[in-house]
Short mmCIF file of C-alpha atoms in Angstrom, two decimals:
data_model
loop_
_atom_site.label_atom_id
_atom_site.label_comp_id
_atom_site.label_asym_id
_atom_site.label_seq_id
_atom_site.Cartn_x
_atom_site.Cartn_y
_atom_site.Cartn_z
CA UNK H 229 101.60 164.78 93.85
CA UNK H 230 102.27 168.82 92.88
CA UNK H 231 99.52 169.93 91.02
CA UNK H 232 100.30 173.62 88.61
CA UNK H 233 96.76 174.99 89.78
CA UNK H 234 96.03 177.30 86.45
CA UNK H 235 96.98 174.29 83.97
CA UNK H 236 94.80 171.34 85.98
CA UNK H 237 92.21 174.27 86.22
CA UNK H 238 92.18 175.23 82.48
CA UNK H 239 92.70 171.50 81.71
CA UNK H 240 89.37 170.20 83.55
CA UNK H 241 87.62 173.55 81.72
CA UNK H 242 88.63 172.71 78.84
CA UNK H 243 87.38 168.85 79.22
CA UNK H 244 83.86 170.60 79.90
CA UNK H 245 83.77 172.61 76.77
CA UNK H 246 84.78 169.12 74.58
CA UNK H 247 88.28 170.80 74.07
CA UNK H 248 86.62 173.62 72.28
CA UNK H 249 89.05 176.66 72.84
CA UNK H 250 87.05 179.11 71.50
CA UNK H 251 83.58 177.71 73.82
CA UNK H 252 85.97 178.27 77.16
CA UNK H 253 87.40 181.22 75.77
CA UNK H 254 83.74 182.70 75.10
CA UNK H 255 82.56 181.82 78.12
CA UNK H 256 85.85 183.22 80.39
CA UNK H 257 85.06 186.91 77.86
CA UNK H 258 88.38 186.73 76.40
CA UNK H 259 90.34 185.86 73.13
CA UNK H 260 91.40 182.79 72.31
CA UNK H 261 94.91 183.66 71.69
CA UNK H 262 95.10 185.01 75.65
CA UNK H 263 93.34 181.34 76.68
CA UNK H 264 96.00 179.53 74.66
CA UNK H 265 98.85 182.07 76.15
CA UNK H 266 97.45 180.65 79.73
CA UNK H 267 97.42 177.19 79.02
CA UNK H 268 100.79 177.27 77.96
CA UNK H 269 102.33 178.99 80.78
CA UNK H 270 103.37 181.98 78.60
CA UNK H 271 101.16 184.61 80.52
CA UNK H 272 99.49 184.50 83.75
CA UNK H 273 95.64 183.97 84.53
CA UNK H 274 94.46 187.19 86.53
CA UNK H 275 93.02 186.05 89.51
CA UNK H 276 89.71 187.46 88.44
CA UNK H 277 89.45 185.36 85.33
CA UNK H 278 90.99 182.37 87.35
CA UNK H 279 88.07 182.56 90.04
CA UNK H 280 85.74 182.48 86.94
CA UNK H 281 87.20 179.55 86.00
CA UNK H 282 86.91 177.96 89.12
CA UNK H 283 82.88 179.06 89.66
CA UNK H 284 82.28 177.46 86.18
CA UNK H 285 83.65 174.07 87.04
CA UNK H 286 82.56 174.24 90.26
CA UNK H 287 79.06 174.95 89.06
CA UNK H 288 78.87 172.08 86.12
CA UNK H 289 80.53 169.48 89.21
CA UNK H 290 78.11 170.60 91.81
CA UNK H 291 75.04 170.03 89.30
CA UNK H 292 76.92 166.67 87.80
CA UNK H 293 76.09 163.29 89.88
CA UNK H 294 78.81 161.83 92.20
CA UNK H 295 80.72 159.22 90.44
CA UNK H 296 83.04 156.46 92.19
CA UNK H 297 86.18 157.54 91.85
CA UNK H 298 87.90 154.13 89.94
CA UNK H 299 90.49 154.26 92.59
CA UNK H 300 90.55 151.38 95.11
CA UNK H 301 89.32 150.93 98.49
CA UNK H 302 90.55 152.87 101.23
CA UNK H 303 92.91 154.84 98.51
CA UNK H 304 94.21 158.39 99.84
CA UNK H 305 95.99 160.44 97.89
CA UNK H 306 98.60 163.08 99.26
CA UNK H 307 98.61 166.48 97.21
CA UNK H 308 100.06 169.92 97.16
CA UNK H 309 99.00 173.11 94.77
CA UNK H 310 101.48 175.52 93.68
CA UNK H 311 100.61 178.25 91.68
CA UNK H 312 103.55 180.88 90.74
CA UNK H 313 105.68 179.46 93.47
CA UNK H 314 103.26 179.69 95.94
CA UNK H 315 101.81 176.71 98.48
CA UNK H 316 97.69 176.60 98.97
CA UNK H 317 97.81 176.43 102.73
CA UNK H 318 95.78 175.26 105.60
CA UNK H 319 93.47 177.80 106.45
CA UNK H 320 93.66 176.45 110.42
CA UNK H 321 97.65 175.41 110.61
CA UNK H 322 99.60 176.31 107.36
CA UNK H 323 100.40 173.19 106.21
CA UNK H 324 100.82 172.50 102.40
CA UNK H 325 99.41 168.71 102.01
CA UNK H 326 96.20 167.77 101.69
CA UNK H 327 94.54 164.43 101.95
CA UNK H 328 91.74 163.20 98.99
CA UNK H 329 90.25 159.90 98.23
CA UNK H 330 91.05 160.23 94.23
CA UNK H 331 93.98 160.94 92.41
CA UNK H 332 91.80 163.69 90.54
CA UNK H 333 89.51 165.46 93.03
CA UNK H 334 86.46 167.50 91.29
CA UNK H 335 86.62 171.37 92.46
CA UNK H 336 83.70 170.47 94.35
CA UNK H 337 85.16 167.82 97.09
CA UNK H 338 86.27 168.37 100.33
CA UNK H 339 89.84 167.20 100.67
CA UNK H 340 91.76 166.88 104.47
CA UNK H 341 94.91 168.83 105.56
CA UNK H 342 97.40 165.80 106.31
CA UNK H 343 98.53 167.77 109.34
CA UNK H 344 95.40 168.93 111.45
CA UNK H 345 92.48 167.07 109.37
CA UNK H 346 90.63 170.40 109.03
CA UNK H 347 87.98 170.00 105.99
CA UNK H 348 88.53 172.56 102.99
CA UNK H 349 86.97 172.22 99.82
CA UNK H 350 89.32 172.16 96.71
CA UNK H 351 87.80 174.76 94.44
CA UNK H 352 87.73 177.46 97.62
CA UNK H 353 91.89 176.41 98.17
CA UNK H 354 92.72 177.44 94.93
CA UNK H 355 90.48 181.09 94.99
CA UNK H 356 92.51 181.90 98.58
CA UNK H 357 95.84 180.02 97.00
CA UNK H 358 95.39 183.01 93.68
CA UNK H 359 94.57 185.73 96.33
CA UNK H 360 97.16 184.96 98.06
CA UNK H 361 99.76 185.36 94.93
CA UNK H 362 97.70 188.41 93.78
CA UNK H 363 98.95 190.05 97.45
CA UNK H 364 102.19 188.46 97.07
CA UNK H 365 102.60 190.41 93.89
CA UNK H 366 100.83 193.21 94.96
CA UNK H 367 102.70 193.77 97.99
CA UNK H 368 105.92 193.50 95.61
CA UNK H 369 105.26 196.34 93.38
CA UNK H 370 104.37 198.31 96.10
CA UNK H 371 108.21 197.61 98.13
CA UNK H 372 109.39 198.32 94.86
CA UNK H 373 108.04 201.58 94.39
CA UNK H 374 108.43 202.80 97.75
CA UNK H 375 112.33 201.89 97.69
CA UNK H 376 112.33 203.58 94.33
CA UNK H 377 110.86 206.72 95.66
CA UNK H 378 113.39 206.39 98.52
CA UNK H 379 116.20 206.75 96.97
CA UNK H 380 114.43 209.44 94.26
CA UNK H 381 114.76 207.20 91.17
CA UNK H 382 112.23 205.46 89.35
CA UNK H 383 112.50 202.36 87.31
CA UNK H 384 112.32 204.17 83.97
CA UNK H 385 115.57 206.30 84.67
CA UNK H 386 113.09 209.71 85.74
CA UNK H 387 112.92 211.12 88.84
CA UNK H 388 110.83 210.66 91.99
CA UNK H 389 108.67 213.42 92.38
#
């Protein structure tokens, strides 16, 4: 199962605050037009405001009980979180697929890579998977700019100085 990271993030927020927008929105110190633009895919979470988000579940699921998850017996479940395009990856091999014992892990549990078993915990994946596309991007404008001043012309039509 793919998982969007932002919209299960914001999603599992939102379930925290009752489904009060403006409670999230408050608490994330922006307005709740720009929350509703991120839930609905029409503008992207800065990574900054997404690593909030992920502290603040991580923080109400770390202080919350362990429940049983109402999955069977021995259940695994096989996942993969994209974000922009972008894989979470093993931090020891690369690989994209992770191993949980729910369907819905909290921020807080430690899931497996299916390739080399190496432990990661969910919420942490997701903060290096949104660094990562912040460099991704990053690293983008900058190529762009540089082949831009290369050839002594500018996106806007001016000149390179």
């Amino acid at each position: 199962m793919q998982q969007d990271v932002y919209a299960s993030t914001l999603c599992r927020a939102l379930e925290l605050h009752d489904g009060v927008i403006y409670a999230l929105a408050s608490e994330l110190r922006c307005p709740d037009a720009t929350l509703r633009r991120w839930m609905a895919g029409a503008a992207m979470m800065p990574a900054r405001a997404f690593k909030k988000l992920v502290n603040l579940v991580m923080d109400y699921e770390a202080g919350q009980a362990a429940t049983p998850a109402p999955e069977l017996a021995g259940f695994k479940a096989s996942l993969s979180f994209r974000a922009a395009g972008l894989f979470a990856q093993c931090p020891n091999c690369g690989a994209t697929a992770f191993v949980a014992e729910t369907s819905a892990p909290r921020l807080t549990d430690r899931l497996s890579c299916s390739s080399c078993a190496e432990p990661v915990v969910h919420g942490e994946l997701l903060v290096a998977l949104v660094d990562g596309l912040r460099a991704r991007m990053q690293a983008r404008t900058h190529d762009h700019e540089t082949a831009g001043a290369a050839t002594g012309k500018l996106e806007d039509g001016g000149a390179a100085l």
